[in-house]
PDB file of C-alpha atoms and ligand atoms in Angstrom:
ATOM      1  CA  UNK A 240       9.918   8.361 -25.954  1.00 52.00           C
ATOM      2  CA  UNK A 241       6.135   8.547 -24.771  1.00 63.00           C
ATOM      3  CA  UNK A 242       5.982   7.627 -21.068  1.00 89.00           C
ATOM      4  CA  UNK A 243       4.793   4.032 -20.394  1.00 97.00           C
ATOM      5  CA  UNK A 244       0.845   4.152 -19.574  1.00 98.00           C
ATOM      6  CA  UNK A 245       0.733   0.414 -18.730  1.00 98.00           C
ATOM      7  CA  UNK A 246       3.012  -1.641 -17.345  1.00 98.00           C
ATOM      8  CA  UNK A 247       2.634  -5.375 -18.009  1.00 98.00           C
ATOM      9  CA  UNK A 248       4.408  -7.741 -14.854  1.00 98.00           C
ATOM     10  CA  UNK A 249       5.109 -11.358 -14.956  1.00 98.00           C
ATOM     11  CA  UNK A 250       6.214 -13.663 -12.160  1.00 98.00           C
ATOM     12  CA  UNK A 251       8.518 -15.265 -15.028  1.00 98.00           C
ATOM     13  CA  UNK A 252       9.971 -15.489 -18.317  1.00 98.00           C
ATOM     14  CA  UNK A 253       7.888 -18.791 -18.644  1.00 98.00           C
ATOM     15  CA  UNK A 254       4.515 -16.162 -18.567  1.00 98.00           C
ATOM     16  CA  UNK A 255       5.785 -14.527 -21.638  1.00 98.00           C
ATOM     17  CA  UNK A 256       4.163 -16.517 -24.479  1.00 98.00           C
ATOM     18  CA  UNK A 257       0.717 -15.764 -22.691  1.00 98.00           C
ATOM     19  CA  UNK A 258       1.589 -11.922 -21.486  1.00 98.00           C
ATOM     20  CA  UNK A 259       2.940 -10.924 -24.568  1.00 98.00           C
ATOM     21  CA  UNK A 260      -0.712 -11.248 -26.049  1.00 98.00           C
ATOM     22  CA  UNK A 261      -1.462  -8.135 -23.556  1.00 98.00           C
ATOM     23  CA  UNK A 262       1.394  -6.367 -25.301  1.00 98.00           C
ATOM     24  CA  UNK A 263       0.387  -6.879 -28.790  1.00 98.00           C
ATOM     25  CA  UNK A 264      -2.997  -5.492 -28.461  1.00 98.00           C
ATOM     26  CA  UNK A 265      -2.187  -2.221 -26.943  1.00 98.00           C
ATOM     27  CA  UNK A 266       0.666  -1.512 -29.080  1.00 98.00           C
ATOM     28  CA  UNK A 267      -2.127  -2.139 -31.744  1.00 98.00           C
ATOM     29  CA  UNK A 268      -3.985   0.612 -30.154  1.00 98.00           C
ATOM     30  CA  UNK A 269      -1.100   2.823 -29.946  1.00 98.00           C
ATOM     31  CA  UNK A 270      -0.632   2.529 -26.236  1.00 98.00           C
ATOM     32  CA  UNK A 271       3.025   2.583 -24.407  1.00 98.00           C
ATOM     33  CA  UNK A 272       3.234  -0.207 -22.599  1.00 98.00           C
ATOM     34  CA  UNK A 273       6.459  -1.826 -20.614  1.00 98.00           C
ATOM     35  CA  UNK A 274       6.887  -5.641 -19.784  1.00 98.00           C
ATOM     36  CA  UNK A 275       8.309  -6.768 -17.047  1.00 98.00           C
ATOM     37  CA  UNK A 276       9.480  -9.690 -14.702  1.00 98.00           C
ATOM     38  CA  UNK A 277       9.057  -9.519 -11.251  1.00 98.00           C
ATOM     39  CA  UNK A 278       7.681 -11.760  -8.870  1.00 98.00           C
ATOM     40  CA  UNK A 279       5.894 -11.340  -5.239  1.00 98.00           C
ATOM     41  CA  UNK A 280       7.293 -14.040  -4.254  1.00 97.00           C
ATOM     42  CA  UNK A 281      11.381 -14.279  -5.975  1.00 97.00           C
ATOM     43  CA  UNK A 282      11.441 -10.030  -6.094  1.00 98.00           C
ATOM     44  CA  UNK A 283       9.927  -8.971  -3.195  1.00 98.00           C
ATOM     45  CA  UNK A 284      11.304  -5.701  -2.601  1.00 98.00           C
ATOM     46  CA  UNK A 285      11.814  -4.510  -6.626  1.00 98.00           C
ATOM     47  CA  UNK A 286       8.387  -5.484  -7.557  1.00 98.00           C
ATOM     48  CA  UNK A 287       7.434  -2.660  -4.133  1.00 98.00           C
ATOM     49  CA  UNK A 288       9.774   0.089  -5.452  1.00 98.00           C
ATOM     50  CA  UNK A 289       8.122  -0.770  -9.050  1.00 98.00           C
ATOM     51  CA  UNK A 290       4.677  -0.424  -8.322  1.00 98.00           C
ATOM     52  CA  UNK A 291       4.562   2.326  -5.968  1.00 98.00           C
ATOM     53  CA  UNK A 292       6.574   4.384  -8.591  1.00 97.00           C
ATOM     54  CA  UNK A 293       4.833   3.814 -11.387  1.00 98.00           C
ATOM     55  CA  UNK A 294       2.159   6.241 -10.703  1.00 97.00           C
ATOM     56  CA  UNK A 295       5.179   9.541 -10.951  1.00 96.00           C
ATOM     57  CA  UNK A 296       6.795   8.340 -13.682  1.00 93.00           C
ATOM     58  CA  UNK A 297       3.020   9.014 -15.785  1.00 95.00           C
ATOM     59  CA  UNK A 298       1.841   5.259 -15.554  1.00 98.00           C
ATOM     60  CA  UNK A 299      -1.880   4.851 -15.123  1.00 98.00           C
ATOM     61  CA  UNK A 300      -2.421   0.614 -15.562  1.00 98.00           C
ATOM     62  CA  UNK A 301      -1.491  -2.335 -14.226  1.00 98.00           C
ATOM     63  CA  UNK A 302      -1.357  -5.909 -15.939  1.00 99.00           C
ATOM     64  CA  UNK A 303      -0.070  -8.337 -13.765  1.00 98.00           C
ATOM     65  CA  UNK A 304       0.289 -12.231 -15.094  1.00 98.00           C
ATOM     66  CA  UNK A 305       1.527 -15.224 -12.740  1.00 98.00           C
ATOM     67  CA  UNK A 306       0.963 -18.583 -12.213  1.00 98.00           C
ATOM     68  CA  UNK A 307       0.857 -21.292  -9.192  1.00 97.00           C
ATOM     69  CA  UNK A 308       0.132 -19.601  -5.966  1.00 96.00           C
ATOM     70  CA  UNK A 309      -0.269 -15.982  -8.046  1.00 98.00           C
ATOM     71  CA  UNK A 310       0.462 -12.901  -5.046  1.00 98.00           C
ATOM     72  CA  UNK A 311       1.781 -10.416  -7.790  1.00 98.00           C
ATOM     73  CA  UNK A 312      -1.344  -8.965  -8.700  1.00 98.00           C
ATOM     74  CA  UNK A 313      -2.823  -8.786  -4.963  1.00 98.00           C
ATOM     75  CA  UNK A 314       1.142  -7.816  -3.946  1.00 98.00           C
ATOM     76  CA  UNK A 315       0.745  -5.003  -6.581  1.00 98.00           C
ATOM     77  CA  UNK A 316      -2.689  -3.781  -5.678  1.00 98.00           C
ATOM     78  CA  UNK A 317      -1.182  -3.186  -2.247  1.00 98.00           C
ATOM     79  CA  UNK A 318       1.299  -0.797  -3.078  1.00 98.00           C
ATOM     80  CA  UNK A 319      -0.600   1.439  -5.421  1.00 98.00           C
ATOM     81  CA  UNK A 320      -3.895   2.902  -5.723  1.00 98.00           C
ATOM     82  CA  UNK A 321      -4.000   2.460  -9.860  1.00 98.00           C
ATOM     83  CA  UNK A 322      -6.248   0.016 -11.823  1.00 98.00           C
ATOM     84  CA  UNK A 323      -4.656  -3.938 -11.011  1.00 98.00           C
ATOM     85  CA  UNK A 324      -5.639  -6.338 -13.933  1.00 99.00           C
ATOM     86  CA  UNK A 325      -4.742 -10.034 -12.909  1.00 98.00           C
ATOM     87  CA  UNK A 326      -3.836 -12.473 -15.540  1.00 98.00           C
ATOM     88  CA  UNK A 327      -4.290 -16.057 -13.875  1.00 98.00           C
ATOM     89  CA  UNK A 328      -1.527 -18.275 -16.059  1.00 98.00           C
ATOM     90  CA  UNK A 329      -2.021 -22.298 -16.220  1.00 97.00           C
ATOM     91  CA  UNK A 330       1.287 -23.036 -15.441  1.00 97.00           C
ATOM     92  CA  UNK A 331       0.756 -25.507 -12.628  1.00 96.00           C
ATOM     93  CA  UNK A 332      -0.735 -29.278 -12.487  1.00 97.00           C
ATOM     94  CA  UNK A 333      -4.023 -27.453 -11.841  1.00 98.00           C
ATOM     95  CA  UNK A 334      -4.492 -25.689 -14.997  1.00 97.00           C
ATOM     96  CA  UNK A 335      -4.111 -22.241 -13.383  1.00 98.00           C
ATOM     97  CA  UNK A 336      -7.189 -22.676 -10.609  1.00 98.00           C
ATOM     98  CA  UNK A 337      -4.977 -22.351  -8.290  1.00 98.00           C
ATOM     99  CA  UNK A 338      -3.751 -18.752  -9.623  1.00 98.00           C
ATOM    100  CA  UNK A 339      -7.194 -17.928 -10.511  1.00 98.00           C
ATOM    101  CA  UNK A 340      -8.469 -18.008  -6.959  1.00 98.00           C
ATOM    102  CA  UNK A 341      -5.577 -16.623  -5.480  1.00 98.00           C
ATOM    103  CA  UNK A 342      -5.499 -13.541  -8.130  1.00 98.00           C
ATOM    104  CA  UNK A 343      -9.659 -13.215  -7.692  1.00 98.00           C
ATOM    105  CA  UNK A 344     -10.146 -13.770  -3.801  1.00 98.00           C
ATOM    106  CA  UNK A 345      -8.618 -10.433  -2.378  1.00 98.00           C
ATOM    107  CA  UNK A 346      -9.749  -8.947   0.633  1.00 98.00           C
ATOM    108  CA  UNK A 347     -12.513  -6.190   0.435  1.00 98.00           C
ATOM    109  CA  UNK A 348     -10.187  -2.286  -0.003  1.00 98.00           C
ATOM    110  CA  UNK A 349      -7.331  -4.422  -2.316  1.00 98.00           C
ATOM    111  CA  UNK A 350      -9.056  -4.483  -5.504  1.00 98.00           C
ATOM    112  CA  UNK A 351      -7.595  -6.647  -8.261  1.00 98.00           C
ATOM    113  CA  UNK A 352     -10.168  -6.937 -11.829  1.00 98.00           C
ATOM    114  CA  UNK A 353      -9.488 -10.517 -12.360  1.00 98.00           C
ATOM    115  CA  UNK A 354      -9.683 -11.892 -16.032  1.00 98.00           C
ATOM    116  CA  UNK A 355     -10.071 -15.615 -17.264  1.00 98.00           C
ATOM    117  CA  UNK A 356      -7.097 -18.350 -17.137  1.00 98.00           C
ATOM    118  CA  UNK A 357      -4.338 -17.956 -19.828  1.00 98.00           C
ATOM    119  CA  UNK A 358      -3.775 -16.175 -23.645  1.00 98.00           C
ATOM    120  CA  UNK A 359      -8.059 -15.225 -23.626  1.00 98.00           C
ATOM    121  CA  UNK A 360      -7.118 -13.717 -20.241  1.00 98.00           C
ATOM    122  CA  UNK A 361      -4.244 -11.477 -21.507  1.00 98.00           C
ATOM    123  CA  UNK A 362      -6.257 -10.549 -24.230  1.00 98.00           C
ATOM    124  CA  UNK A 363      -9.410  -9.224 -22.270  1.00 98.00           C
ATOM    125  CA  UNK A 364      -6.298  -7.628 -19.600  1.00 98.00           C
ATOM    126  CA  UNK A 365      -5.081  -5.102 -22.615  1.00 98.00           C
ATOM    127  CA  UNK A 366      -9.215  -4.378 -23.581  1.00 98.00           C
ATOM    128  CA  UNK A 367     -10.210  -3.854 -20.363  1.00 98.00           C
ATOM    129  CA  UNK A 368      -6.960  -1.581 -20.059  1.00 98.00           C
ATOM    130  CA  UNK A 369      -7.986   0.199 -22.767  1.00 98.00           C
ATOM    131  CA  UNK A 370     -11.534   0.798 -21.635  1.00 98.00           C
ATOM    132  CA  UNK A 371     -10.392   2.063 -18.663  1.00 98.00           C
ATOM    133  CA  UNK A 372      -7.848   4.684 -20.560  1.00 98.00           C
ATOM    134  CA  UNK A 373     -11.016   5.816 -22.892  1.00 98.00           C
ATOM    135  CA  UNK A 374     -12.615   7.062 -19.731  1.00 98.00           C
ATOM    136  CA  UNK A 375     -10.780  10.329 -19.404  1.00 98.00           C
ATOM    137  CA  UNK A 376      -9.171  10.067 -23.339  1.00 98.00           C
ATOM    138  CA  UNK A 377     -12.100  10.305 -25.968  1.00 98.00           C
ATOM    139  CA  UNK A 378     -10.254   9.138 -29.070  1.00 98.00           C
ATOM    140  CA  UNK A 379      -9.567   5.730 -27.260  1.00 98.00           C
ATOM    141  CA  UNK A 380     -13.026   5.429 -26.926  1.00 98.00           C
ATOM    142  CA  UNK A 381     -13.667   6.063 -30.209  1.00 98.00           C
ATOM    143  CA  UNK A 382     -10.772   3.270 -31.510  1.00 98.00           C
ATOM    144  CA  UNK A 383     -12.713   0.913 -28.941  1.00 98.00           C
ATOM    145  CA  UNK A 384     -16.335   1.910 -30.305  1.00 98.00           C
ATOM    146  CA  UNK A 385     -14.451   1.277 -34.034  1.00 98.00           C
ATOM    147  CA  UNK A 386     -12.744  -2.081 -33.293  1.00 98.00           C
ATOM    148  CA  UNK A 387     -16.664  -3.504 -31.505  1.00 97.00           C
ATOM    149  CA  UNK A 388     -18.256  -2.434 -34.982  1.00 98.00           C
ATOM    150  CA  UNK A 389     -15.487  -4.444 -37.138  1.00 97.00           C
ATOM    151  CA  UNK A 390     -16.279  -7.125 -34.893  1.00 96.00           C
ATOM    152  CA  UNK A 391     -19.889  -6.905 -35.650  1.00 97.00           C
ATOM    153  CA  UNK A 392     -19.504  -6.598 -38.851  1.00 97.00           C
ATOM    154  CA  UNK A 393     -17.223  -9.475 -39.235  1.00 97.00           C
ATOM    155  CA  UNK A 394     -19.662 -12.325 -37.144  1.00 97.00           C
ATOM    156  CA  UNK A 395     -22.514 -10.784 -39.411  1.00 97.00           C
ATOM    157  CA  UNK A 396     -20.353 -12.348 -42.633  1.00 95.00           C
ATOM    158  CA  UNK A 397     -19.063 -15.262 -41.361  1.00 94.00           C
ATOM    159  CA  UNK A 398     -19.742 -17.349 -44.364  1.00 92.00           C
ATOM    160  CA  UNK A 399     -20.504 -21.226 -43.139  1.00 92.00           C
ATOM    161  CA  UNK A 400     -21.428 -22.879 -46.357  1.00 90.00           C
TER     162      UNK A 400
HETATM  163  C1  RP5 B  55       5.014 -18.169 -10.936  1.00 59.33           C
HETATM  164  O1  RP5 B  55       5.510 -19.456 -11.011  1.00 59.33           O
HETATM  165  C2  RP5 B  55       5.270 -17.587 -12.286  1.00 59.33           C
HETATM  166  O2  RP5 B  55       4.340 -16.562 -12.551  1.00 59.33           O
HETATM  167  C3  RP5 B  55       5.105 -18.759 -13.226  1.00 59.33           C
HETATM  168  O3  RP5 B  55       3.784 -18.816 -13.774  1.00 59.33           O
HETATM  169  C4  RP5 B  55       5.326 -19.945 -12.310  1.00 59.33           C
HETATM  170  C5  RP5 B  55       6.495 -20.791 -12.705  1.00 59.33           C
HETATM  171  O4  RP5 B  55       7.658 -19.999 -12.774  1.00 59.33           O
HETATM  172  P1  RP5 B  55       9.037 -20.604 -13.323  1.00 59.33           P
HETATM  173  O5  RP5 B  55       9.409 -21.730 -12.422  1.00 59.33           O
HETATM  174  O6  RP5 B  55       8.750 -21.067 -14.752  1.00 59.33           O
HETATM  175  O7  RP5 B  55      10.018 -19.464 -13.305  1.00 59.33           O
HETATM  176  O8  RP5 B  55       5.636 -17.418  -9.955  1.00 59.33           O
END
């Protein structure tokens, strides 16, 4: 079995339906990924030993989804010195503001790349996953080059009438 390059976290089982769009796409690319749930706040000390070994066992990514008062993307940043992507999920009254700011507003040396609220946001988490792997691995650049010309192509003959 390939070792897993990105690991994909959730505070809950109730994030699945939106993190599991993360999954999709890099298994699409061909990328070993491993989905998770563990929470800053509920798993404390698991979602530590996780991140911080990550890095030995070949793992080079993080995607990290929560909702309400979101820590697990900040809480991950902190214990390793790999890429963080934060997922903000609308799972709260507020439509996932509230795990927006908290996943975007970390303090300057704890980076975290947030993405937009929800499924659009676990989308964009996988791509800009993938960009980041095509910096050192040339044939992932080339898939990502490949899958921006379909793209083209396909707005270019979108047939309104
Ligand atoms: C957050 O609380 C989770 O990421 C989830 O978005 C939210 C609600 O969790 P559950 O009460 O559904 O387990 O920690």
């Amino acid at each position: 079995m390939p070792n897993v390059e990105v690991a994909i976290m959730m505070g809950s089982k109730s994030d699945l339906p939106v993190m599991e769009e993360s999954a999709k796409i890099l298994r699409e690319f061909g990328v070993s990924c491993e989905l998770k749930v563990l929470s800053a706040h509920r798993t404390p000390k698991e979602t530590a030993a996780y991140a911080e070994k990550f890095r030995s066992n070949g793992g080079k990514v993080f995607i990290c989804g929560a909702g309400v008062s979101a820590a697990l993307a900040g809480f991950v940043a902190a214990h390793t010195s790999l890429p963080v992507i934060g997922v903000p999920i609308d799972s709260s009254p507020l439509n996932g503001m509230d795990a927006l700011l908290s996943t975007a507003q970390m303090p300057p040396g704890v980076p975290v790349g947030c993405v937009s609220i929800g499924k659009a946001g676990a989308k964009n988490a996988a791509f800009l996953a993938l960009r980041i792997l095509g910096v050192t691995d040339k044939t992932m650049a080339q898939k990502l080059d490949h899958y921006t010309e379909e793209q083209r192509k396909a707005a270019l003959n979108t047939d309104l009438n």
